[in-house]
Coordinates of C-alpha atoms in Angstrom, one line a residue:
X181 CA 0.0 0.0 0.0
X182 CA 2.8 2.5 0.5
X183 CA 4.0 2.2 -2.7
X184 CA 0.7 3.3 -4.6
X185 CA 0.0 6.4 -2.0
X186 CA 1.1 9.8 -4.2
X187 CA 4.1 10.9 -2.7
X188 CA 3.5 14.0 -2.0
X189 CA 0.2 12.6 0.1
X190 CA 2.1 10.6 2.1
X191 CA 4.8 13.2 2.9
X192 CA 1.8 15.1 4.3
X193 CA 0.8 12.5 6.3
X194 CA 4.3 12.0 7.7
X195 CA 4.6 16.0 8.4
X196 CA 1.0 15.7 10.0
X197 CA 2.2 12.8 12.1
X198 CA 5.6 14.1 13.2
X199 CA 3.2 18.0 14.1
X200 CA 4.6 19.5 17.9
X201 CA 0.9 20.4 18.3
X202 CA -1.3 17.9 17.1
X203 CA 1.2 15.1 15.9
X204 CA 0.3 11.6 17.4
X205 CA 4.3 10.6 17.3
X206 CA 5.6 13.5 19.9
X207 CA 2.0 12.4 22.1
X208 CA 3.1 9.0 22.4
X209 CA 6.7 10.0 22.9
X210 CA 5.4 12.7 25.8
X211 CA 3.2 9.9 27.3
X212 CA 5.9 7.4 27.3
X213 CA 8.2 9.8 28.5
X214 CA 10.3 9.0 25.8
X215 CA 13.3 11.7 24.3
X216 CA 12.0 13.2 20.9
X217 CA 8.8 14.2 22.8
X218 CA 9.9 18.3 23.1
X219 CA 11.5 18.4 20.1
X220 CA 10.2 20.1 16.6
X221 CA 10.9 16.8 14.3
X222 CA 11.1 19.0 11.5
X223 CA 12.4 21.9 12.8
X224 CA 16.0 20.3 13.6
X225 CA 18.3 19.3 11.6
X226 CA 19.2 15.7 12.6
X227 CA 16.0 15.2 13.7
X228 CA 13.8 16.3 10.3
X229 CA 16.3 14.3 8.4
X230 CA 15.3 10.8 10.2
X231 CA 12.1 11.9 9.4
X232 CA 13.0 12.1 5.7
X233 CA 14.5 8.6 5.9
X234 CA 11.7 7.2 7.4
X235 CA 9.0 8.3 5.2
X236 CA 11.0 7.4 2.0
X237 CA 11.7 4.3 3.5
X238 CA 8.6 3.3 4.6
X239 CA 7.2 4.4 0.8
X240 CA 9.5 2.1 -1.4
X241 CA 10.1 -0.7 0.7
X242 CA 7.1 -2.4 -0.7
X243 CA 8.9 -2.0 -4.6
X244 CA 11.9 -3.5 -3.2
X245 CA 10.3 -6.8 -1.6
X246 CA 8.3 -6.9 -4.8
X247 CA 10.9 -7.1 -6.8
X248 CA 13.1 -9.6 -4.4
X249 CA 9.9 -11.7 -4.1
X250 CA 9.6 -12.2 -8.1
X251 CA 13.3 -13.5 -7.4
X252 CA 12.5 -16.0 -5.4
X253 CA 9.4 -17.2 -7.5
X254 CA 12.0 -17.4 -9.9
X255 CA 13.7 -20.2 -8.2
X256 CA 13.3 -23.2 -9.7
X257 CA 11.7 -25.6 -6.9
X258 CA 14.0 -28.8 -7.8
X259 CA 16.8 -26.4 -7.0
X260 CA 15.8 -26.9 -3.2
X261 CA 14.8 -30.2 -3.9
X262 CA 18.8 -31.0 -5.1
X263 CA 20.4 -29.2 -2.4
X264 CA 18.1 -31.7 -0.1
X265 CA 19.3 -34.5 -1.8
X266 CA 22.6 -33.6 -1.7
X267 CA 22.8 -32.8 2.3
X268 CA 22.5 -29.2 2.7
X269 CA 21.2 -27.2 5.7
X270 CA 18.2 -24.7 5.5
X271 CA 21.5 -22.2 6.2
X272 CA 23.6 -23.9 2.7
X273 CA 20.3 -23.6 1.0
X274 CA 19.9 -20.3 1.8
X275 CA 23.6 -19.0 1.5
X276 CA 24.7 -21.5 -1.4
X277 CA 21.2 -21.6 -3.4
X278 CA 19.0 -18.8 -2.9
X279 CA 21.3 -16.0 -2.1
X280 CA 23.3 -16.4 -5.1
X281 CA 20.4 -17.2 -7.3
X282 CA 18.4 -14.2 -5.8
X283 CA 21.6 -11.7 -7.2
X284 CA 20.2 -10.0 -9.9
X285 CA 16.9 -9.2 -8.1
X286 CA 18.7 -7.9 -4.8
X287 CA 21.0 -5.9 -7.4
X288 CA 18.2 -4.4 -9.2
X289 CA 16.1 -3.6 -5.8
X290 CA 19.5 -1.6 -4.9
X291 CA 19.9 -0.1 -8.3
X292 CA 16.5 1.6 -8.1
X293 CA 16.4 2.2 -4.5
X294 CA 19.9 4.0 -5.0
X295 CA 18.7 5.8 -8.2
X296 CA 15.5 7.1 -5.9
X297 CA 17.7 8.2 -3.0
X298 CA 19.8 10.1 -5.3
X299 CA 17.1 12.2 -7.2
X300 CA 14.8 12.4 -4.0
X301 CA 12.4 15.8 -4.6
X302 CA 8.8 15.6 -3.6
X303 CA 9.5 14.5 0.5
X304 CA 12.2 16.8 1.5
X305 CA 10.3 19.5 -0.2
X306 CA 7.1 19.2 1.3
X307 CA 8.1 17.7 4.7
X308 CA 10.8 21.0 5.0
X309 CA 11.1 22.8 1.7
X310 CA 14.9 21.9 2.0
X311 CA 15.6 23.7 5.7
X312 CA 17.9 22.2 8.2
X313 CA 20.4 19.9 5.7
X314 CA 17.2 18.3 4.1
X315 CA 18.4 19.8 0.5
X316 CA 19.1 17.1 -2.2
X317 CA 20.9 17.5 -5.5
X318 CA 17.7 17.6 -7.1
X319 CA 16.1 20.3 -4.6
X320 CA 19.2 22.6 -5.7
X321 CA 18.8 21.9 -9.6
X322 CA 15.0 23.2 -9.1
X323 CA 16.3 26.0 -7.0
X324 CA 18.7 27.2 -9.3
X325 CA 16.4 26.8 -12.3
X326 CA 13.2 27.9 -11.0
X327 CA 14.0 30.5 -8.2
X328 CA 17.5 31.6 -9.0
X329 CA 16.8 31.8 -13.0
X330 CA 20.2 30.2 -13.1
X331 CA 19.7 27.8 -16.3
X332 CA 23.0 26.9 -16.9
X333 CA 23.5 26.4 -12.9
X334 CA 20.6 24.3 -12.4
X335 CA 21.0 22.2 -15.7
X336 CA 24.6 21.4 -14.7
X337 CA 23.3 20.1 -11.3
X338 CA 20.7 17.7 -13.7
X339 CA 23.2 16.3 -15.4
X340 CA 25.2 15.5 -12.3
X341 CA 23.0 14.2 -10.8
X342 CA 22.5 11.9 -13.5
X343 CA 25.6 11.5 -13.9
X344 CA 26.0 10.3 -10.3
X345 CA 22.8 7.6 -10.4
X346 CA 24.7 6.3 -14.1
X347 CA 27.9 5.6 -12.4
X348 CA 26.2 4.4 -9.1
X349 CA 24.4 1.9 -11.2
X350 CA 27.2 0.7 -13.5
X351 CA 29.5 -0.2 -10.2
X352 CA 26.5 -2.1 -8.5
X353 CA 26.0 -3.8 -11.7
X354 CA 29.8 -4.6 -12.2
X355 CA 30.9 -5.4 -8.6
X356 CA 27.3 -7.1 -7.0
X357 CA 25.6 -8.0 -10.5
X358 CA 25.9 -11.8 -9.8
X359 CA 25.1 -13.4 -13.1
X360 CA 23.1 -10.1 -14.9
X361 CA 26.2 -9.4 -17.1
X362 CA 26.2 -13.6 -17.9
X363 CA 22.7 -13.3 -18.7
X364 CA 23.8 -9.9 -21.0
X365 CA 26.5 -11.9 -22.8
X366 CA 24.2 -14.6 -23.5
X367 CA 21.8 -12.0 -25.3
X368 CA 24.3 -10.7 -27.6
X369 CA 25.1 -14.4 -29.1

């Protein structure tokens, strides 16, 4: 369900939660008498950042065990059935089998969780508009484009952070890819 709520709804939701006033998260902390309870969640720096992480965590989590879960359908069932036969323990299966053959799906569940860390907009703008270390690269691109009227600026900052994500993706590919570039190589003969 996370996954298919508008981002920009569930950052609301998140900045209505985390409210000094009439948030339920610093109620439960003050009731509890738990530290955080005082404190303006997105009024601090350290603090308004958590909240960033959380939200975007909590949003594309689901796309991540999606795709690891079409992994492991993916896995043949006389794979386990072999590794049975031939001795191993739920922990061989697991680190010998599945792991290995679950790679390329844990690669590409990093690859686009990376690439939507990287060019993160709609959360730290609505939850703080940028304030208190919340600014990503793609925050100052907009800034410099749309509010500074500094094109060549702003459309520097897209490209690196393009750039960035492309060069992000090519070392995950080529240093955790498991058997995606195999499966590449095949294609082309």
């Amino acid at each position: 369900m996370p996954y298919a709520i508008i981002t920009v709804v569930s950052a609301i939701t998140w900045q209505t939660m985390f409210d000094p006033t009439t948030g339920f998260v610093p109620q439960i902390l003050a009731a509890l008498h738990l530290p955080g309870a005082g404190v303006v969640w997105l009024g601090e720096q350290g603090y308004a950042m958590s909240v960033i992480v959380m939200a975007d965590v909590w949003k594309t989590t689901p796309f991540a065990a999606l795709i690891i879960l079409a992994g492991l359908q993916a896995i043949s069932q006389e794979t386990y059935e072999a590794a049975e036969l031939d001795g191993a323990s739920r922990w061989k299966t697991f680190a010998y089998v599945t792991l290995p053959l679950l790679r390329p799906a844990i690669v590409l569940a990093a690859i686009f969780r990376t690439l939507d860390a990287l060019r993160i907009f709609d959360l730290p703008f609505v939850l703080t508009h940028g304030a208190n270390g919340t600014q990503s690269m793609s925050m100052l691109a907009y800034t410099q484009l749309n509010e500074n009227r500094l094109v060549g600026q702003g459309s520097a900052l897209s490209i690196l952070t393009f750039v960035t994500v492309m060069i992000v993706s090519a070392v995950y590919i080529r240093f955790g890819g498991g058997n995606i570039r195999d499966i590449a190589r095949e294609d082309r003969q």
